[in-house]
mmCIF file of C-alpha atoms and ligand atoms in Angstrom:
data_model
loop_
_atom_site.group_PDB
_atom_site.id
_atom_site.type_symbol
_atom_site.label_atom_id
_atom_site.label_comp_id
_atom_site.label_asym_id
_atom_site.label_seq_id
_atom_site.Cartn_x
_atom_site.Cartn_y
_atom_site.Cartn_z
ATOM 1 C CA MET A 1 59.302 132.210 176.870
ATOM 2 C CA LYS A 2 60.745 134.474 174.162
ATOM 3 C CA LYS A 3 63.938 136.378 174.926
ATOM 4 C CA THR A 4 63.508 140.127 175.330
ATOM 5 C CA SER A 5 65.044 142.036 172.457
ATOM 6 C CA LEU A 6 65.910 145.698 172.398
ATOM 7 C CA SER A 7 66.567 148.328 169.755
ATOM 8 C CA PHE A 8 67.837 151.868 170.136
ATOM 9 C CA GLU A 9 67.077 154.936 168.057
ATOM 10 C CA PHE A 10 69.551 157.786 167.462
ATOM 11 C CA PHE A 11 69.428 161.045 165.586
ATOM 12 C CA PRO A 12 72.385 161.791 163.285
ATOM 13 C CA PRO A 13 74.750 164.160 165.129
ATOM 14 C CA LYS A 14 75.801 167.456 163.575
ATOM 15 C CA THR A 15 79.135 168.201 165.244
ATOM 16 C CA GLU A 16 82.366 166.343 165.963
ATOM 17 C CA GLY A 17 81.434 166.442 169.646
ATOM 18 C CA GLY A 18 78.030 164.953 168.877
ATOM 19 C CA ILE A 19 79.617 162.196 166.791
ATOM 20 C CA ALA A 20 82.041 161.302 169.599
ATOM 21 C CA ASN A 21 79.207 161.333 172.157
ATOM 22 C CA LEU A 22 77.130 158.996 170.009
ATOM 23 C CA ARG A 23 80.052 156.556 169.651
ATOM 24 C CA GLU A 24 80.306 156.422 173.419
ATOM 25 C CA THR A 25 76.523 156.040 173.801
ATOM 26 C CA ARG A 26 76.556 153.193 171.311
ATOM 27 C CA GLN A 27 79.326 151.390 173.166
ATOM 28 C CA LYS A 28 77.390 151.660 176.407
ATOM 29 C CA LEU A 29 74.143 150.418 174.875
ATOM 30 C CA ALA A 30 75.863 147.643 172.909
ATOM 31 C CA VAL A 31 76.211 145.661 176.157
ATOM 32 C CA PHE A 32 72.487 144.895 175.837
ATOM 33 C CA LYS A 33 73.169 143.187 172.475
ATOM 34 C CA PRO A 34 70.412 145.109 170.687
ATOM 35 C CA GLU A 35 68.763 143.726 167.614
ATOM 36 C CA PHE A 36 69.552 146.976 165.777
ATOM 37 C CA PHE A 37 70.425 150.639 166.149
ATOM 38 C CA SER A 38 68.194 152.883 164.068
ATOM 39 C CA VAL A 39 69.009 156.387 162.823
ATOM 40 C CA THR A 40 66.371 159.029 162.085
ATOM 41 C CA PHE A 41 66.003 160.852 158.798
ATOM 42 C CA GLY A 42 65.136 164.560 158.682
ATOM 43 C CA ALA A 43 61.996 165.589 156.819
ATOM 44 C CA GLY A 44 62.567 166.131 153.110
ATOM 45 C CA GLY A 45 65.994 164.463 153.288
ATOM 46 C CA SER A 46 67.511 167.293 155.350
ATOM 47 C CA THR A 47 69.798 164.876 157.237
ATOM 48 C CA ARG A 48 70.343 162.467 154.334
ATOM 49 C CA ASP A 49 74.153 162.492 154.383
ATOM 50 C CA ARG A 50 74.455 162.558 158.161
ATOM 51 C CA THR A 51 71.960 159.699 158.487
ATOM 52 C CA MET A 52 73.962 157.667 155.959
ATOM 53 C CA ASP A 53 77.304 158.429 157.606
ATOM 54 C CA THR A 54 75.974 157.390 161.020
ATOM 55 C CA VAL A 55 74.352 154.247 159.636
ATOM 56 C CA PHE A 56 77.517 153.199 157.795
ATOM 57 C CA GLU A 57 79.646 153.780 160.868
ATOM 58 C CA ILE A 58 77.325 151.594 162.965
ATOM 59 C CA GLN A 59 77.375 148.876 160.317
ATOM 60 C CA ASP A 60 81.201 149.085 160.112
ATOM 61 C CA GLU A 61 81.374 148.531 163.859
ATOM 62 C CA GLY A 62 79.646 145.200 163.295
ATOM 63 C CA TYR A 63 76.161 146.104 164.556
ATOM 64 C CA GLN A 64 72.947 145.965 162.582
ATOM 65 C CA ALA A 65 71.990 149.493 161.525
ATOM 66 C CA ALA A 66 68.476 150.430 160.434
ATOM 67 C CA PRO A 67 68.174 153.746 158.639
ATOM 68 C CA HIS A 68 64.870 155.573 158.836
ATOM 69 C CA ILE A 69 63.711 156.684 155.437
ATOM 70 C CA SER A 70 60.888 159.153 154.967
ATOM 71 C CA CYS A 71 59.225 159.926 151.689
ATOM 72 C CA ILE A 72 57.605 163.325 151.983
ATOM 73 C CA SER A 73 59.065 165.733 149.396
ATOM 74 C CA SER A 74 61.222 162.923 147.935
ATOM 75 C CA SER A 75 61.355 161.734 144.342
ATOM 76 C CA LYS A 76 61.450 158.094 143.267
ATOM 77 C CA ALA A 77 64.961 158.636 141.857
ATOM 78 C CA GLU A 78 66.225 159.883 145.229
ATOM 79 C CA ILE A 79 64.733 156.901 147.013
ATOM 80 C CA VAL A 80 66.226 154.449 144.478
ATOM 81 C CA GLU A 81 69.650 156.003 145.054
ATOM 82 C CA LEU A 82 69.313 155.627 148.820
ATOM 83 C CA LEU A 83 68.118 152.039 148.583
ATOM 84 C CA LYS A 84 71.059 151.121 146.320
ATOM 85 C CA ALA A 85 73.538 152.693 148.726
ATOM 86 C CA TYR A 86 72.032 150.761 151.635
ATOM 87 C CA GLN A 87 71.990 147.490 149.721
ATOM 88 C CA GLU A 88 75.641 147.950 148.735
ATOM 89 C CA LYS A 89 76.470 148.322 152.411
ATOM 90 C CA ASP A 90 74.466 145.190 153.249
ATOM 91 C CA ILE A 91 71.877 147.077 155.298
ATOM 92 C CA LYS A 92 68.926 144.724 155.782
ATOM 93 C CA ARG A 93 66.427 146.728 157.788
ATOM 94 C CA LEU A 94 64.624 150.039 157.210
ATOM 95 C CA VAL A 95 62.208 152.110 159.262
ATOM 96 C CA VAL A 96 59.852 153.445 156.605
ATOM 97 C CA LEU A 97 57.908 156.631 157.256
ATOM 98 C CA ARG A 98 56.032 159.381 155.572
ATOM 99 C CA GLY A 99 57.657 162.184 157.581
ATOM 100 C CA ASP A 100 55.930 165.355 158.696
ATOM 101 C CA VAL A 101 54.618 167.600 155.957
ATOM 102 C CA PRO A 102 56.642 170.850 156.111
ATOM 103 C CA SER A 103 54.374 173.853 156.775
ATOM 104 C CA GLY A 104 53.494 175.782 153.616
ATOM 105 C CA GLU A 105 54.675 172.887 151.430
ATOM 106 C CA VAL A 106 52.482 172.390 148.367
ATOM 107 C CA SER A 107 54.101 169.359 146.723
ATOM 108 C CA THR A 108 54.515 166.078 148.621
ATOM 109 C CA GLY A 109 56.959 164.677 146.036
ATOM 110 C CA ASP A 110 56.333 161.279 144.435
ATOM 111 C CA PHE A 111 54.827 159.713 147.561
ATOM 112 C CA LYS A 112 51.862 160.814 149.635
ATOM 113 C CA TYR A 113 51.793 158.267 152.445
ATOM 114 C CA ALA A 114 54.205 155.786 154.021
ATOM 115 C CA VAL A 115 52.269 152.924 152.415
ATOM 116 C CA ASP A 116 53.285 154.256 148.977
ATOM 117 C CA LEU A 117 56.939 154.095 150.011
ATOM 118 C CA VAL A 118 56.554 150.569 151.426
ATOM 119 C CA ALA A 119 55.044 149.469 148.088
ATOM 120 C CA PHE A 120 57.827 151.167 146.128
ATOM 121 C CA ILE A 121 60.596 149.590 148.236
ATOM 122 C CA ARG A 122 59.082 146.120 147.803
ATOM 123 C CA GLN A 123 58.749 146.735 144.069
ATOM 124 C CA GLU A 124 62.365 147.887 143.745
ATOM 125 C CA THR A 125 64.128 145.538 146.172
ATOM 126 C CA GLY A 126 61.812 142.562 146.756
ATOM 127 C CA ASP A 127 62.393 140.949 150.145
ATOM 128 C CA TRP A 128 65.862 142.384 150.701
ATOM 129 C CA PHE A 129 64.822 144.648 153.565
ATOM 130 C CA HIS A 130 63.000 143.939 156.802
ATOM 131 C CA ILE A 131 60.572 146.877 156.822
ATOM 132 C CA GLU A 132 59.453 148.553 160.039
ATOM 133 C CA VAL A 133 56.653 151.119 159.953
ATOM 134 C CA ALA A 134 55.200 153.545 162.507
ATOM 135 C CA ALA A 135 52.095 152.804 164.610
ATOM 136 C CA TYR A 136 50.159 155.082 166.928
ATOM 137 C CA PRO A 137 48.466 153.649 170.066
ATOM 138 C CA GLU A 138 46.902 157.070 170.733
ATOM 139 C CA PHE A 139 46.407 157.667 166.999
ATOM 140 C CA HIS A 140 48.172 159.938 164.580
ATOM 141 C CA PRO A 141 47.036 163.561 164.854
ATOM 142 C CA GLU A 142 46.040 163.745 161.180
ATOM 143 C CA ALA A 143 44.027 160.501 161.219
ATOM 144 C CA ARG A 144 40.371 160.962 160.273
ATOM 145 C CA SER A 145 39.424 158.444 162.964
ATOM 146 C CA ALA A 146 40.936 155.751 165.166
ATOM 147 C CA ALA A 147 39.556 153.065 162.836
ATOM 148 C CA ASP A 148 41.071 154.838 159.823
ATOM 149 C CA ASP A 149 44.474 154.922 161.466
ATOM 150 C CA ILE A 150 44.330 151.178 162.191
ATOM 151 C CA ASP A 151 43.262 150.605 158.567
ATOM 152 C CA ASN A 152 46.327 152.570 157.536
ATOM 153 C CA LEU A 153 48.592 150.320 159.603
ATOM 154 C CA LYS A 154 46.868 147.280 158.107
ATOM 155 C CA ARG A 155 47.495 148.627 154.596
ATOM 156 C CA LYS A 156 51.167 149.163 155.426
ATOM 157 C CA VAL A 157 51.448 145.585 156.693
ATOM 158 C CA ASP A 158 49.496 144.115 153.776
ATOM 159 C CA THR A 159 51.774 146.035 151.421
ATOM 160 C CA GLY A 160 54.915 144.520 152.922
ATOM 161 C CA ALA A 161 55.798 145.865 156.372
ATOM 162 C CA ASP A 162 57.244 143.147 158.630
ATOM 163 C CA SER A 163 56.781 144.894 161.964
ATOM 164 C CA ALA A 164 55.821 148.227 163.516
ATOM 165 C CA ILE A 165 57.284 150.515 166.164
ATOM 166 C CA THR A 166 54.898 152.694 168.115
ATOM 167 C CA GLN A 167 54.915 156.355 168.902
ATOM 168 C CA TYR A 168 55.771 156.733 172.565
ATOM 169 C CA PHE A 169 52.995 156.611 175.135
ATOM 170 C CA TYR A 170 52.681 157.009 178.902
ATOM 171 C CA ASN A 171 49.400 155.168 179.161
ATOM 172 C CA VAL A 172 49.936 151.410 179.049
ATOM 173 C CA ASP A 173 46.227 150.703 178.542
ATOM 174 C CA ALA A 174 46.257 152.681 175.308
ATOM 175 C CA TYR A 175 48.973 150.348 173.992
ATOM 176 C CA PHE A 176 47.165 147.153 175.013
ATOM 177 C CA GLN A 177 43.845 148.395 173.609
ATOM 178 C CA PHE A 178 45.648 149.243 170.398
ATOM 179 C CA LEU A 179 47.214 145.766 170.172
ATOM 180 C CA GLU A 180 43.781 144.229 170.617
ATOM 181 C CA SER A 181 42.197 146.423 167.942
ATOM 182 C CA CYS A 182 45.052 145.655 165.540
ATOM 183 C CA TYR A 183 44.630 141.929 166.157
ATOM 184 C CA LYS A 184 40.880 142.201 165.493
ATOM 185 C CA ALA A 185 41.693 144.061 162.282
ATOM 186 C CA GLY A 186 43.833 141.102 161.169
ATOM 187 C CA ILE A 187 47.250 142.654 161.795
ATOM 188 C CA ARG A 188 49.640 139.855 162.733
ATOM 189 C CA VAL A 189 53.076 141.489 162.865
ATOM 190 C CA PRO A 190 54.965 142.544 166.019
ATOM 191 C CA ILE A 191 53.961 146.021 167.218
ATOM 192 C CA VAL A 192 56.934 147.062 169.329
ATOM 193 C CA PRO A 193 56.418 149.734 171.998
ATOM 194 C CA GLY A 194 58.489 152.892 171.511
ATOM 195 C CA ILE A 195 59.843 154.024 174.883
ATOM 196 C CA MET A 196 60.637 157.705 175.423
ATOM 197 C CA PRO A 197 62.590 158.523 178.596
ATOM 198 C CA ILE A 198 61.664 161.741 180.363
ATOM 199 C CA TYR A 199 64.558 164.203 180.201
ATOM 200 C CA ASN A 200 62.927 167.613 180.030
ATOM 201 C CA TYR A 201 59.281 168.498 180.634
ATOM 202 C CA THR A 202 59.042 171.604 178.420
ATOM 203 C CA GLN A 203 60.416 169.806 175.364
ATOM 204 C CA LEU A 204 58.365 166.702 176.042
ATOM 205 C CA ALA A 205 55.125 168.697 176.415
ATOM 206 C CA ARG A 206 55.771 170.602 173.183
ATOM 207 C CA PHE A 207 56.618 167.482 171.201
ATOM 208 C CA SER A 208 53.744 165.464 172.684
ATOM 209 C CA GLY A 209 51.338 168.235 171.628
ATOM 210 C CA ILE A 210 52.580 167.946 168.053
ATOM 211 C CA CYS A 211 52.705 164.154 167.735
ATOM 212 C CA GLY A 212 49.508 163.402 169.650
ATOM 213 C CA ALA A 213 51.079 161.416 172.528
ATOM 214 C CA GLU A 214 49.156 162.158 175.694
ATOM 215 C CA ILE A 215 50.898 163.027 178.941
ATOM 216 C CA PRO A 216 48.324 161.912 181.545
ATOM 217 C CA ARG A 217 47.190 164.608 183.997
ATOM 218 C CA TRP A 218 48.818 162.951 187.040
ATOM 219 C CA LEU A 219 52.146 162.742 185.234
ATOM 220 C CA ARG A 220 51.933 166.264 183.795
ATOM 221 C CA LEU A 221 51.213 167.801 187.198
ATOM 222 C CA ARG A 222 54.059 165.870 188.832
ATOM 223 C CA LEU A 223 56.516 166.850 186.103
ATOM 224 C CA GLU A 224 55.419 170.507 186.073
ATOM 225 C CA ALA A 225 55.997 170.705 189.808
ATOM 226 C CA TYR A 226 59.742 170.017 189.371
ATOM 227 C CA GLY A 227 60.162 173.331 187.512
ATOM 228 C CA ASP A 228 63.885 173.827 186.797
ATOM 229 C CA ASP A 229 64.974 170.957 189.050
ATOM 230 C CA LEU A 230 66.005 168.686 186.192
ATOM 231 C CA THR A 231 67.858 166.211 188.388
ATOM 232 C CA SER A 232 64.768 165.380 190.449
ATOM 233 C CA LEU A 233 62.552 165.424 187.364
ATOM 234 C CA ARG A 234 64.805 162.890 185.637
ATOM 235 C CA ALA A 235 64.981 160.646 188.690
ATOM 236 C CA PHE A 236 61.172 160.647 188.918
ATOM 237 C CA GLY A 237 60.788 160.212 185.140
ATOM 238 C CA THR A 238 63.187 157.269 185.189
ATOM 239 C CA ASP A 239 61.110 155.544 187.884
ATOM 240 C CA VAL A 240 57.939 156.136 185.864
ATOM 241 C CA MET A 241 59.486 154.675 182.718
ATOM 242 C CA SER A 242 60.989 151.698 184.559
ATOM 243 C CA GLU A 243 57.538 150.874 185.931
ATOM 244 C CA LEU A 244 55.966 151.270 182.509
ATOM 245 C CA CYS A 245 58.519 148.888 180.968
ATOM 246 C CA GLU A 246 58.102 146.419 183.803
ATOM 247 C CA LYS A 247 54.329 146.370 183.253
ATOM 248 C CA LEU A 248 54.842 145.731 179.555
ATOM 249 C CA LEU A 249 57.361 142.983 180.288
ATOM 250 C CA LEU A 250 55.095 141.290 182.829
ATOM 251 C CA ALA A 251 52.280 141.352 180.283
ATOM 252 C CA GLY A 252 54.526 139.395 177.905
ATOM 253 C CA VAL A 253 55.828 142.150 175.624
ATOM 254 C CA PRO A 254 59.039 140.721 174.107
ATOM 255 C CA ASN A 255 60.534 143.692 172.207
ATOM 256 C CA PHE A 256 61.292 147.262 173.246
ATOM 257 C CA HIS A 257 62.444 150.179 171.092
ATOM 258 C CA PHE A 258 64.082 153.094 172.920
ATOM 259 C CA TYR A 259 64.121 156.686 171.711
ATOM 260 C CA THR A 260 67.552 157.436 173.157
ATOM 261 C CA LEU A 261 68.074 161.091 172.187
ATOM 262 C CA ASN A 262 71.681 159.867 171.878
ATOM 263 C CA GLN A 263 72.047 159.336 175.635
ATOM 264 C CA ALA A 264 72.724 156.034 177.411
ATOM 265 C CA ALA A 265 72.579 156.601 181.184
ATOM 266 C CA THR A 266 68.828 156.956 181.783
ATOM 267 C CA ILE A 267 67.997 154.125 179.418
ATOM 268 C CA THR A 268 70.523 151.836 181.080
ATOM 269 C CA THR A 269 68.850 152.496 184.435
ATOM 270 C CA ILE A 270 65.384 151.863 182.984
ATOM 271 C CA ILE A 271 66.467 148.570 181.387
ATOM 272 C CA ASN A 272 68.111 147.372 184.606
ATOM 273 C CA ASP A 273 65.366 148.556 186.981
ATOM 274 C CA ALA A 274 62.604 147.089 184.822
ATOM 275 C CA GLY A 275 64.525 143.806 184.592
ATOM 276 C CA LEU A 276 64.310 143.744 180.810
ATOM 277 C CA MET A 277 67.480 141.681 180.488
ATOM 278 C CA ARG A 278 66.830 139.448 183.475
ATOM 279 C CA LYS A 279 66.704 135.768 182.583
ATOM 280 C CA LYS A 280 63.095 134.612 182.781
HETATM 281 P P1 FAD B 301 51.501 157.420 157.334
HETATM 282 O O1 FAD B 301 51.447 156.007 157.718
HETATM 283 O O2 FAD B 301 51.522 157.757 155.878
HETATM 284 O O3 FAD B 301 50.253 158.161 158.034
HETATM 285 C C1 FAD B 301 50.177 159.579 158.087
HETATM 286 C C2 FAD B 301 48.736 160.009 158.329
HETATM 287 O O4 FAD B 301 47.995 159.878 157.133
HETATM 288 C C3 FAD B 301 47.983 159.206 159.392
HETATM 289 O O5 FAD B 301 47.150 160.091 160.089
HETATM 290 C C4 FAD B 301 47.161 158.231 158.557
HETATM 291 O O6 FAD B 301 46.010 157.765 159.250
HETATM 292 C C5 FAD B 301 46.803 159.109 157.376
HETATM 293 N N1 FAD B 301 46.541 158.390 156.146
HETATM 294 C C6 FAD B 301 47.241 157.372 155.609
HETATM 295 N N2 FAD B 301 46.708 157.029 154.416
HETATM 296 C C7 FAD B 301 45.672 157.851 154.182
HETATM 297 C C8 FAD B 301 44.727 158.017 153.137
HETATM 298 N N3 FAD B 301 44.762 157.240 152.031
HETATM 299 N N4 FAD B 301 43.803 158.993 153.244
HETATM 300 C C9 FAD B 301 43.751 159.810 154.334
HETATM 301 N N5 FAD B 301 44.618 159.702 155.381
HETATM 302 C C10 FAD B 301 45.557 158.741 155.299
HETATM 303 N N6 FAD B 301 59.710 161.405 161.107
HETATM 304 C C11 FAD B 301 60.784 161.803 160.408
HETATM 305 O O7 FAD B 301 60.715 162.821 159.697
HETATM 306 N N7 FAD B 301 61.969 161.118 160.446
HETATM 307 C C12 FAD B 301 62.110 159.993 161.183
HETATM 308 O O8 FAD B 301 63.196 159.401 161.205
HETATM 309 C C13 FAD B 301 60.994 159.535 161.955
HETATM 310 N N8 FAD B 301 61.066 158.399 162.681
HETATM 311 C C14 FAD B 301 59.947 157.929 163.335
HETATM 312 C C15 FAD B 301 60.012 156.702 163.999
HETATM 313 C C16 FAD B 301 58.889 156.184 164.637
HETATM 314 C C17 FAD B 301 58.999 154.853 165.341
HETATM 315 C C18 FAD B 301 57.677 156.920 164.640
HETATM 316 C C19 FAD B 301 56.468 156.397 165.364
HETATM 317 C C20 FAD B 301 57.597 158.145 163.992
HETATM 318 C C21 FAD B 301 58.715 158.659 163.307
HETATM 319 N N9 FAD B 301 58.677 159.856 162.588
HETATM 320 C C22 FAD B 301 59.783 160.285 161.882
HETATM 321 C C23 FAD B 301 57.460 160.675 162.582
HETATM 322 C C24 FAD B 301 56.542 160.370 161.377
HETATM 323 O O9 FAD B 301 57.210 160.672 160.177
HETATM 324 C C25 FAD B 301 55.288 161.236 161.556
HETATM 325 O O10 FAD B 301 54.527 160.770 162.625
HETATM 326 C C26 FAD B 301 54.446 161.429 160.291
HETATM 327 O O11 FAD B 301 53.533 162.509 160.538
HETATM 328 C C27 FAD B 301 53.625 160.211 159.896
HETATM 329 O O12 FAD B 301 54.424 159.229 159.389
HETATM 330 P P2 FAD B 301 53.815 157.761 159.076
HETATM 331 O O13 FAD B 301 54.900 156.990 158.454
HETATM 332 O O14 FAD B 301 53.137 157.240 160.276
HETATM 333 O O15 FAD B 301 52.736 158.184 157.961
#
């Protein structure tokens, strides 16, 4: 049986305190020997320097760092510069995205969709990078249809993506159905589940509304009932996510990507409770 492999996603911190916290988080999560730590990239390059600094620090610590790189509002010249900087630092993996279109924005820059950026990166750098792209088990909110969204993933893979990481989901069936549909569509790369711990209901509900991830009614009602009692909400949310991961593991899922929000404790509990690192 294949060994379970984990990856952890961070956002680039803004303050000295945030940087120190992330170092500590990284140390705690490093015990799981993750395949890589990825670092998000703000729309339109708004976090460009902070993303780079965080990525370089991770790489200097001896871990594999995977910068996210989004193309909306970017020019080809800006992307070439980024790619060169990452190659010079021996970065070998990228998470390639379109990014969210800023409201009121007229120009999308030199790239319209993530697939255009995948094609450009392959054209500029050949096989240097392992390219991850985004996938949506409950479908991207702008997709014209479910079938169209799967076609989009297929195009990204056919253009050069090596694997995909999903948007988070709380409905395991949606993920398995999605895997099946992707397989039928001829997609043969790993589609790694993105796992989002539950820290705060209000934020989660707002973000889920935007990104199209459904919070099932039973879960929403349970979470709403905790009100301001964050400690109980987190304890319940951690149990829910441990069970979700355990179900995925038992079904044979070999890779897990965690949206950490730069925190280690909850994720450590989920990994241990779900037995993700247990020898099979
Ligand atoms: P695309 O694959 O380009 O798809 C976008 C939409 O366009 C989809 O609805 C697709 O079906 C549709 N589409 C594609 N091609 C066509 C076409 N030819 N005609 C019509 N419709 C089409 N955002 C950030 O800003 N920074 C990050 O670091 C970041 N990290 C992420 C990490 C993961 C794992 C995930 C899942 C998402 C992340 N996002 C990030 C969010 C992502 O940028 C948004 O979800 C964005 O809206 C879509 O990006 P994409 O790469 O999936 O776009």
